[in-house]
XYZ file of C-alpha atoms in Angstrom:
630
model
C -110.183 6.646 -30.447
C -112.990 8.867 -31.542
C -113.497 12.291 -30.360
C -116.594 14.344 -29.401
C -118.281 16.055 -32.257
C -116.321 19.318 -33.186
C -113.354 18.269 -31.189
C -110.004 16.405 -31.476
C -109.020 13.511 -29.319
C -105.960 13.144 -27.012
C -104.618 10.397 -29.381
C -105.525 9.145 -32.867
C -104.875 5.715 -33.448
C -104.819 3.897 -36.805
C -104.299 0.273 -37.562
C -102.806 -0.309 -40.973
C -101.990 -3.550 -42.903
C -102.647 -5.847 -45.837
C -104.222 -8.452 -43.733
C -106.237 -8.858 -40.770
C -103.921 -8.883 -37.593
C -101.336 -6.963 -39.111
C -99.739 -5.245 -36.069
C -98.503 -1.972 -37.816
C -99.614 0.918 -35.644
C -98.905 4.842 -35.160
C -100.137 7.175 -32.725
C -100.189 10.791 -33.320
C -100.381 13.172 -30.483
C -103.112 15.652 -31.304
C -104.055 17.741 -28.249
C -104.599 16.953 -24.678
C -108.018 18.191 -24.747
C -110.780 19.098 -27.071
C -110.283 22.404 -29.189
C -112.603 24.583 -27.376
C -112.923 28.389 -28.651
C -114.949 30.960 -26.942
C -115.582 34.206 -28.556
C -117.850 36.929 -27.384
C -120.397 38.283 -29.946
C -122.576 41.242 -29.897
C -124.782 42.598 -32.793
C -126.903 45.594 -31.848
C -129.000 46.980 -34.649
C -131.282 50.124 -34.723
C -133.652 50.685 -37.629
C -136.524 53.102 -38.681
C -138.899 53.637 -41.324
C -139.963 57.253 -42.368
C -142.887 57.822 -44.748
C -141.609 60.994 -46.571
C -145.027 61.072 -48.528
C -147.623 58.595 -49.873
C -145.302 57.888 -52.628
C -141.889 57.726 -50.869
C -140.715 55.443 -48.066
C -137.073 55.399 -46.517
C -135.619 52.815 -44.319
C -132.578 53.710 -42.165
C -130.562 51.271 -40.338
C -127.150 50.904 -38.478
C -125.546 47.649 -36.917
C -122.689 46.977 -34.861
C -120.932 43.807 -35.027
C -118.440 42.846 -32.372
C -116.780 39.568 -31.741
C -113.725 38.821 -29.931
C -110.888 36.940 -31.655
C -111.076 33.106 -31.300
C -109.186 32.164 -28.431
C -108.616 28.329 -27.689
C -109.354 27.933 -23.832
C -106.578 25.167 -23.823
C -103.920 27.913 -25.274
C -103.322 25.184 -28.062
C -102.356 27.844 -31.035
C -99.226 28.648 -32.489
C -97.832 30.278 -35.812
C -94.574 31.425 -37.162
C -93.783 34.735 -35.976
C -94.782 37.362 -38.565
C -92.244 39.729 -37.616
C -89.205 37.620 -38.355
C -90.333 34.678 -40.399
C -87.642 35.336 -43.065
C -84.753 35.580 -40.599
C -85.856 33.205 -37.734
C -87.206 29.914 -36.907
C -89.707 31.186 -34.167
C -93.253 30.058 -33.374
C -95.578 32.430 -31.321
C -97.949 31.299 -28.737
C -101.108 32.950 -27.146
C -100.876 35.672 -24.585
C -97.928 35.094 -21.951
C -98.210 31.371 -21.930
C -94.777 29.707 -23.209
C -94.826 26.888 -25.179
C -93.691 24.517 -22.427
C -96.867 25.492 -20.564
C -99.272 24.376 -23.405
C -101.358 21.624 -21.533
C -100.996 18.212 -22.833
C -98.077 18.393 -25.106
C -95.295 15.757 -24.321
C -91.978 17.453 -23.456
C -90.395 15.067 -26.115
C -92.337 16.918 -28.836
C -91.110 20.434 -28.044
C -87.667 19.068 -27.560
C -87.583 17.253 -30.761
C -88.577 20.548 -32.545
C -85.831 22.261 -30.685
C -83.299 19.743 -31.742
C -84.026 20.907 -35.531
C -83.765 24.603 -34.523
C -87.182 25.801 -33.622
C -87.666 28.601 -30.966
C -90.549 30.025 -29.454
C -91.933 33.202 -27.765
C -95.183 34.448 -26.474
C -97.246 36.840 -28.330
C -97.178 39.440 -25.319
C -93.332 39.493 -25.233
C -93.011 40.616 -28.578
C -95.988 43.032 -28.645
C -98.193 40.870 -30.825
C -101.867 40.655 -30.534
C -102.406 38.431 -27.389
C -104.948 36.054 -29.026
C -102.733 36.292 -32.362
C -105.468 38.339 -34.013
C -106.291 41.890 -33.016
C -109.410 42.982 -31.801
C -111.725 44.852 -34.349
C -114.067 47.701 -32.834
C -114.981 49.698 -35.891
C -117.517 47.185 -37.726
C -120.466 49.822 -38.203
C -122.703 48.785 -40.885
C -125.080 51.428 -42.373
C -128.090 50.405 -44.216
C -130.295 52.513 -46.490
C -133.674 51.619 -48.447
C -136.137 53.663 -50.347
C -139.324 52.932 -52.325
C -140.912 55.146 -54.662
C -144.264 54.512 -56.315
C -144.362 55.966 -59.894
C -147.923 55.120 -60.464
C -150.612 52.598 -59.295
C -148.721 49.798 -61.235
C -145.042 50.814 -61.043
C -142.762 50.886 -58.062
C -138.938 51.854 -58.058
C -137.075 50.351 -55.227
C -133.283 50.579 -54.096
C -130.962 49.796 -51.183
C -127.612 50.060 -49.927
C -125.811 48.208 -47.096
C -122.634 47.123 -45.560
C -121.894 43.682 -43.757
C -119.009 41.993 -41.693
C -118.455 38.581 -41.218
C -116.115 36.765 -38.724
C -113.603 34.315 -39.855
C -114.991 30.992 -40.262
C -113.847 28.818 -37.246
C -113.208 25.671 -39.571
C -110.473 27.730 -41.421
C -108.758 28.219 -38.174
C -109.122 24.636 -37.006
C -107.749 23.302 -40.514
C -104.908 25.663 -40.611
C -103.690 25.073 -37.003
C -103.192 21.376 -37.367
C -100.124 21.851 -39.682
C -98.123 24.383 -37.363
C -95.238 23.349 -35.028
C -94.894 22.018 -32.705
C -98.527 20.664 -32.389
C -98.093 18.427 -35.676
C -95.203 16.078 -34.590
C -95.869 12.497 -35.205
C -94.182 9.517 -33.126
C -94.379 6.229 -34.978
C -94.197 2.676 -33.759
C -93.043 1.341 -37.284
C -93.261 -2.616 -37.111
C -91.434 -2.737 -40.507
C -88.526 -0.733 -38.747
C -87.361 -3.401 -36.567
C -84.816 -4.784 -39.453
C -82.568 -2.601 -41.734
C -84.384 -3.726 -44.820
C -87.774 -2.427 -43.333
C -89.389 -5.843 -44.057
C -89.665 -7.310 -40.578
C -93.136 -8.428 -40.931
C -92.645 -10.238 -44.121
C -89.688 -12.191 -42.752
C -90.393 -12.698 -39.011
C -93.324 -13.575 -36.816
C -94.156 -10.406 -34.710
C -94.031 -11.206 -30.892
C -97.039 -10.676 -28.785
C -95.669 -7.236 -27.817
C -96.388 -5.797 -31.164
C -99.994 -6.346 -31.077
C -102.646 -4.402 -29.555
C -103.126 -3.712 -26.558
C -99.541 -4.647 -25.638
C -97.877 -2.392 -28.072
C -96.926 1.115 -27.133
C -95.601 4.300 -28.731
C -92.917 6.343 -26.685
C -93.334 9.818 -26.512
C -90.540 10.563 -24.157
C -87.419 10.289 -26.396
C -86.213 13.426 -28.438
C -86.869 12.438 -31.978
C -85.394 14.942 -34.577
C -85.916 12.293 -37.110
C -89.548 12.324 -36.532
C -89.638 16.070 -37.437
C -87.776 15.420 -40.675
C -85.742 17.921 -42.745
C -86.893 21.393 -43.461
C -88.579 23.219 -45.152
C -91.444 23.061 -42.519
C -95.206 23.721 -43.404
C -97.066 26.395 -41.311
C -99.784 28.605 -41.589
C -98.994 32.294 -40.692
C -101.819 35.076 -39.979
C -101.095 38.869 -40.047
C -102.905 39.041 -37.104
C -101.579 42.661 -36.142
C -103.188 43.961 -39.432
C -106.397 41.518 -39.271
C -109.670 42.986 -40.468
C -112.989 41.281 -40.437
C -114.247 40.693 -44.038
C -116.672 43.329 -45.379
C -119.164 43.263 -48.156
C -120.943 46.254 -49.587
C -123.969 45.693 -51.762
C -126.672 48.000 -53.509
C -129.467 47.212 -55.804
C -132.161 48.857 -57.665
C -135.472 47.227 -58.685
C -138.308 48.245 -61.137
C -141.438 46.598 -60.484
C -144.341 46.721 -62.963
C -147.836 45.073 -62.889
C -148.783 43.721 -66.526
C -152.079 42.458 -67.715
C -153.123 38.766 -66.732
C -151.709 38.907 -63.462
C -148.219 39.060 -64.466
C -145.580 41.045 -62.469
C -142.319 42.275 -64.470
C -139.471 43.040 -62.243
C -136.074 44.229 -63.541
C -133.239 44.354 -61.113
C -129.615 45.155 -60.745
C -127.396 44.031 -58.072
C -123.842 45.091 -57.320
C -121.529 43.691 -54.617
C -118.135 44.651 -53.747
C -116.002 42.587 -51.019
C -113.197 43.948 -49.253
C -110.847 42.611 -46.723
C -111.266 39.114 -47.380
C -108.981 36.337 -46.544
C -105.945 36.241 -49.073
C -103.294 33.865 -49.315
C -100.093 35.353 -50.363
C -96.638 34.303 -50.747
C -94.014 34.705 -48.151
C -90.611 33.265 -48.079
C -91.165 31.548 -51.292
C -88.617 29.113 -53.184
C -86.865 31.043 -55.983
C -87.573 29.233 -59.441
C -84.492 27.485 -60.544
C -84.573 29.050 -63.804
C -84.393 32.718 -62.052
C -81.722 31.366 -59.816
C -79.492 29.949 -62.761
C -79.959 33.231 -64.603
C -79.340 35.527 -61.723
C -76.334 33.638 -60.322
C -74.768 31.716 -63.649
C -74.664 28.683 -61.486
C -76.724 25.435 -61.407
C -79.208 25.481 -58.361
C -78.570 23.580 -55.228
C -80.061 20.065 -54.898
C -81.553 21.005 -51.748
C -84.577 23.385 -53.034
C -85.036 24.541 -49.328
C -81.765 26.596 -49.955
C -83.651 28.435 -52.592
C -85.741 30.223 -49.948
C -84.533 33.222 -48.067
C -85.248 31.306 -44.695
C -84.764 27.466 -45.545
C -86.657 26.444 -42.330
C -90.128 27.594 -43.404
C -92.472 26.839 -46.214
C -95.251 28.747 -44.831
C -98.784 29.538 -46.117
C -99.589 33.243 -45.212
C -102.976 34.762 -44.897
C -103.996 38.404 -44.525
C -106.872 40.325 -45.343
C -106.526 42.357 -48.538
C -108.652 40.186 -50.753
C -111.357 41.794 -52.833
C -114.397 40.916 -55.331
C -116.719 42.384 -57.465
C -120.035 41.341 -58.688
C -122.364 42.950 -61.006
C -125.651 41.065 -61.880
C -128.777 42.010 -63.682
C -132.054 40.093 -63.529
C -135.510 40.081 -65.533
C -138.359 38.253 -64.066
C -141.789 37.663 -65.066
C -144.134 36.072 -62.477
C -147.740 35.029 -62.717
C -149.779 34.699 -59.636
C -152.072 31.435 -59.661
C -155.182 32.231 -61.667
C -156.967 30.323 -64.144
C -155.353 27.011 -63.295
C -151.760 28.409 -64.013
C -148.910 30.175 -62.384
C -145.289 30.546 -63.572
C -142.056 32.168 -62.639
C -139.367 33.228 -65.476
C -135.864 34.407 -64.678
C -133.001 35.377 -66.411
C -129.859 36.604 -64.559
C -126.510 37.836 -66.077
C -123.536 38.086 -63.791
C -120.170 38.929 -63.680
C -118.211 37.833 -60.787
C -114.400 38.461 -60.207
C -112.457 37.688 -57.083
C -108.740 37.457 -55.711
C -109.781 35.187 -53.013
C -111.451 31.775 -52.029
C -115.007 32.666 -52.199
C -116.460 30.177 -49.937
C -114.228 30.696 -46.923
C -114.097 27.256 -45.970
C -111.620 25.406 -48.494
C -108.200 26.413 -49.614
C -108.170 28.229 -52.877
C -108.132 26.398 -56.090
C -104.751 27.372 -56.959
C -101.280 27.118 -55.470
C -98.367 29.776 -55.759
C -96.496 28.039 -58.564
C -99.480 26.627 -60.448
C -102.267 29.108 -60.528
C -103.929 28.369 -63.659
C -106.401 25.862 -62.552
C -109.719 27.191 -61.479
C -111.392 23.844 -60.157
C -113.633 25.179 -57.470
C -113.743 28.881 -57.066
C -111.763 32.099 -57.610
C -108.604 33.048 -55.941
C -104.930 32.221 -56.299
C -102.053 33.173 -54.020
C -100.523 36.360 -54.736
C -97.006 35.937 -55.869
C -93.717 37.359 -54.426
C -91.713 39.250 -57.155
C -88.885 36.783 -56.768
C -91.557 34.055 -58.420
C -91.905 36.013 -61.502
C -89.878 35.607 -64.658
C -87.118 37.847 -64.303
C -87.790 38.583 -60.850
C -89.181 42.426 -61.352
C -88.407 44.561 -58.293
C -90.598 47.515 -59.296
C -94.148 45.921 -58.910
C -96.353 46.813 -55.765
C -98.363 44.259 -53.701
C -101.431 45.531 -55.481
C -99.876 44.733 -58.849
C -98.835 41.515 -57.837
C -102.332 40.791 -56.584
C -104.063 41.811 -59.779
C -102.366 38.559 -61.105
C -104.639 36.573 -58.772
C -107.766 38.396 -59.930
C -110.003 36.689 -62.393
C -113.538 35.526 -63.030
C -115.264 33.244 -60.324
C -115.526 29.593 -61.632
C -118.484 29.103 -59.359
C -121.205 31.403 -60.992
C -122.195 31.163 -64.815
C -122.410 34.441 -66.742
C -126.038 33.563 -68.012
C -128.791 31.612 -66.419
C -132.376 31.077 -67.090
C -134.808 29.532 -64.731
C -138.487 28.434 -65.407
C -141.038 26.811 -63.076
C -144.825 26.447 -63.633
C -147.847 24.844 -61.889
C -150.480 24.109 -64.473
C -153.920 22.543 -63.526
C -154.879 20.406 -66.484
C -158.127 21.209 -68.293
C -159.754 17.991 -67.853
C -162.695 17.314 -65.571
C -166.032 18.524 -64.335
C -166.164 22.088 -64.784
C -162.953 22.368 -67.032
C -162.679 23.241 -70.606
C -162.630 19.558 -71.592
C -165.155 17.150 -69.997
C -167.078 19.903 -68.318
C -170.200 17.643 -67.929
C -168.479 14.272 -67.426
C -169.546 11.451 -64.632
C -168.114 11.840 -61.391
C -166.442 8.276 -61.654
C -164.578 9.325 -64.676
C -163.750 12.615 -63.185
C -162.127 10.890 -60.409
C -159.973 9.145 -62.818
C -158.849 11.832 -65.258
C -159.997 15.307 -63.532
C -157.897 17.445 -61.010
C -154.590 16.427 -62.436
C -151.810 18.999 -62.140
C -148.616 19.574 -63.941
C -145.376 21.404 -62.655
C -142.085 21.735 -63.973
C -138.757 23.278 -63.025
C -136.363 23.879 -65.900
C -133.013 25.579 -65.786
C -130.454 26.385 -68.350
C -127.003 28.057 -67.773
C -124.040 29.089 -69.914
C -120.946 27.347 -69.121
C -118.587 28.271 -66.224
C -115.261 30.084 -66.447
C -112.222 27.756 -66.548
C -108.563 28.124 -66.887
C -106.050 26.270 -69.028
C -103.612 24.004 -67.273
C -100.959 25.865 -65.204
C -98.392 23.807 -67.056
C -99.115 25.305 -70.217
C -98.399 28.871 -71.419
C -100.594 30.893 -73.448
C -98.900 33.110 -76.457
C -102.204 34.238 -77.969
C -106.077 33.964 -77.673
C -106.904 30.289 -77.239
C -110.601 30.813 -77.768
C -112.371 29.032 -80.790
C -115.653 30.120 -82.195
C -118.743 27.963 -81.731
C -119.290 27.451 -85.255
C -115.388 26.487 -85.956
C -114.880 23.874 -83.113
C -114.216 20.544 -85.064
C -115.017 17.318 -83.831
C -112.513 14.390 -84.260
C -111.321 11.060 -83.208
C -108.415 10.796 -80.689
C -107.179 7.727 -78.931
C -110.350 5.993 -80.073
C -112.848 8.237 -78.904
C -114.639 11.178 -80.227
C -114.110 14.672 -79.167
C -114.841 18.176 -79.850
C -112.130 20.810 -79.718
C -113.172 23.385 -77.280
C -110.194 25.688 -77.257
C -106.624 25.530 -78.724
C -105.232 23.254 -76.332
C -101.774 21.164 -76.342
C -101.691 17.746 -78.284
C -100.333 15.953 -81.156
C -102.715 16.751 -83.882
C -101.185 13.979 -86.286
C -102.791 11.393 -83.829
C -106.081 12.760 -84.659
C -108.404 11.212 -87.432
C -112.055 11.655 -88.882
C -111.862 15.555 -88.460
C -115.080 17.330 -89.434
C -116.543 20.901 -88.800
C -113.162 22.937 -88.431
C -109.539 23.194 -89.797
C -107.599 21.300 -87.051
C -104.066 22.145 -88.587
C -104.893 25.833 -88.435
C -105.968 25.573 -84.814
C -103.227 23.290 -83.728
C -100.340 23.281 -86.125
C -98.117 20.247 -86.233
C -95.119 22.234 -85.209
C -95.528 22.723 -81.504
C -93.302 25.905 -81.534
C -96.476 27.491 -83.418
C -99.078 26.421 -81.065
C -100.840 29.261 -79.269
C -100.918 27.143 -76.088
C -97.718 25.064 -75.286
C -95.344 23.977 -72.653
C -92.229 26.746 -72.000
C -89.344 25.833 -73.880
C -87.408 24.703 -76.001
C -84.924 23.401 -73.678
C -81.293 22.569 -74.396
C -82.236 19.692 -76.792
C -85.074 21.780 -78.513
C -87.805 19.905 -76.934
C -90.985 21.480 -75.212
C -91.119 19.382 -72.042
C -91.518 22.034 -69.565
C -87.878 23.046 -69.244
C -86.120 26.297 -70.329
C -82.439 26.268 -71.384
C -79.867 28.308 -69.224
C -76.356 28.906 -70.713
C -73.864 28.474 -68.090
C -70.150 28.419 -67.937
C -70.268 24.745 -67.389
C -72.629 24.268 -70.357
C -76.295 24.346 -71.021
C -78.646 23.733 -68.148
C -82.364 22.636 -68.460
C -84.236 24.683 -65.829
C -87.509 23.224 -64.657
C -90.216 25.856 -65.291
C -91.901 26.490 -61.928
C -91.819 30.304 -62.112
C -95.381 31.895 -61.590
C -97.466 31.325 -64.623
C -98.406 34.636 -66.164
C -100.935 33.390 -68.407
C -104.548 34.868 -68.292
C -106.804 32.946 -65.813
C -110.403 32.225 -65.930
C -110.537 33.226 -69.611
C -112.486 30.435 -71.292
C -116.142 29.529 -70.778
C -116.883 25.785 -70.692
C -120.113 24.324 -72.200
C -123.489 25.101 -70.995
C -126.147 22.711 -69.619
C -129.874 22.532 -69.394
C -132.285 20.493 -67.442
C -135.722 19.816 -66.794
C -137.802 17.975 -64.140
C -141.689 17.402 -64.541
C -144.180 16.191 -61.921
C -147.731 15.056 -62.605
C -149.993 14.723 -59.575
C -153.409 14.663 -58.227
C -154.828 14.754 -54.682
C -157.782 12.372 -53.887
C -160.447 13.377 -51.012
C -161.324 10.219 -49.161
C -163.396 12.048 -46.645
C -163.377 15.383 -44.421
C -159.780 14.649 -43.164
C -158.271 11.906 -45.443
C -156.435 12.887 -48.521
C -154.339 10.694 -50.910
C -151.808 12.202 -53.226
C -150.763 10.437 -56.366
C -147.399 11.711 -58.023
C -145.248 10.827 -60.785
C -141.835 12.593 -60.885
C -139.574 12.583 -64.032
C -135.999 13.971 -63.282
C -134.084 14.859 -66.598
C -137.766 14.422 -68.110
C -136.224 14.690 -71.627
C -133.159 12.490 -71.211
C -130.909 15.237 -72.412
C -127.195 14.856 -72.209
C -125.099 17.799 -71.160
C -121.528 18.237 -72.399
C -118.583 17.478 -70.217
C -116.031 20.100 -69.698
C -113.017 19.991 -71.771
C -109.540 18.891 -70.800
C -107.528 21.830 -69.266
C -104.543 20.623 -71.153
C -105.690 19.444 -74.488
C -109.017 21.498 -74.940
C -110.562 18.261 -76.119
C -114.290 17.756 -74.909
C -115.116 14.292 -74.725
C -118.337 13.665 -76.695
C -118.946 9.941 -75.640
C -119.970 10.584 -71.919
C -121.975 13.114 -69.853
C -121.908 14.671 -66.507
C -125.684 14.493 -65.785
C -127.574 11.421 -64.902
C -130.031 9.754 -67.204
C -133.829 10.032 -66.925
C -135.189 8.834 -63.489
C -138.879 8.279 -62.959
C -140.216 7.909 -59.513
C -143.729 7.059 -58.399
C -145.084 7.915 -55.112
C -148.384 7.928 -53.051
C -149.060 9.864 -49.999
C -151.634 9.411 -47.299
C -152.690 12.272 -45.066
C -155.026 12.034 -42.242
């Protein structure tokens, strides 16, 4: 059953099966109505320009950003109570609406959650923000700009401004789907009609097991549908919520050069504050820490390693921050004498603690922060998750463990685009006096290109490995080798068995990756009780040696390796024919990846091996097109 765009239907029905006509069916109550959010939004702005002199101009501005917290009109929001999440199994609902009054939730859903210990309270009854997020009134954004003419060919510009952003609605929708009691699933499982869970394979389902006769009861209390704890949920610190803010400043020097060329040198700085930050609350104590602290084998039920075994929450506050400093050099030629171009070089250093796109989840998780797959930002760990459980670390010190280079911005980038009128045809450098028929064939063609080169992106070593030194390898010392029948380049000192490599050239593999794993710069934690490096650590207990899984927060540096760079060039050759006063025909040939240049794949985050037998970019593509305009 499909819902309207942007909403969720009352029920989601999915039919699954290995063969057509299979009667397996489940129905999941989502909402009794569509999610409807209705924030108010006002953004007044005042701005003025003041000419101090013929050389100096100033711009002033002030903006006030106001938007009310997102409030679901059906009151269908809940979250674990941040005031007692470590001691109680309680969720909060909007305003003074009790959980039983949320429209469309079958009573059995609430009763099933209550059967496993869930309680509820309204936000108003506990003094929490009624909309689960506090109202912000102080979003005032000053803006200042200045332009100073040094001489007739040189101008200096600068600006400073602050900007506020509301919470992305998608972020709220994504997180609320996992919060009790709105996530309970009732299932009519055709396989469960016998004790072996093989009913469709050994019996012919009766007519009542087929749509539309089959039904799913949502009236019975079903604690087993809830499942055992801990329960996932998203918790916001709505009583201290702030809107994300960004400060940005820039300075630009523009200089007119000969040959219609403009030179521009720019610096741009950005500081993000009050960004959404995931942090650890009620985390599971690592088995190694528990064994060392208590001298006992950890319980098999790992939920008991949490202060409150009921919850496995994802917690969000607004303490994330970022810094970005960028410099740009640009040369621009206005179209003259048949040519125009733009050439840019940009250097950027961007670091962040939080998810930069405000849409997806951070690229890392609490216990595995090493991977930076799509963007910066890891969860801020709790001290209990660190090796040895230090008690003297502040929140800001813990947050610094999640602060590292953004994996979405390369440090260096060069971009070049040009439009060039080929010098062939009547009145041109070559063929100035050629005949009109010949000029129609070879005259008037133009060539354009866009070319880009960038250095590699920042990346991290796999969170399953620990760094005991600098894993980087200078470019001129990276060996190539055959491993598993394929050719690779060793990009950084990863973890693999070097004795299985052959045809090594261009570097000393035994020095970079010793045969003895205990001497490797990058290796699993260990050794365990048997002296093996398999992601375990030995703990000597009174009952003997215990192999504790290594699942404490990986303290290794993050975002500390730059991957391979890449470049690409697209070229177009085109000409426009005039077939009359109003009719024109354009003939065009486009060459994507014109030089058929293979770029390098990113190396494995585990082994450090870069595959040389494949490429991430597409091969050259040629497109021929004709366009008639009339």
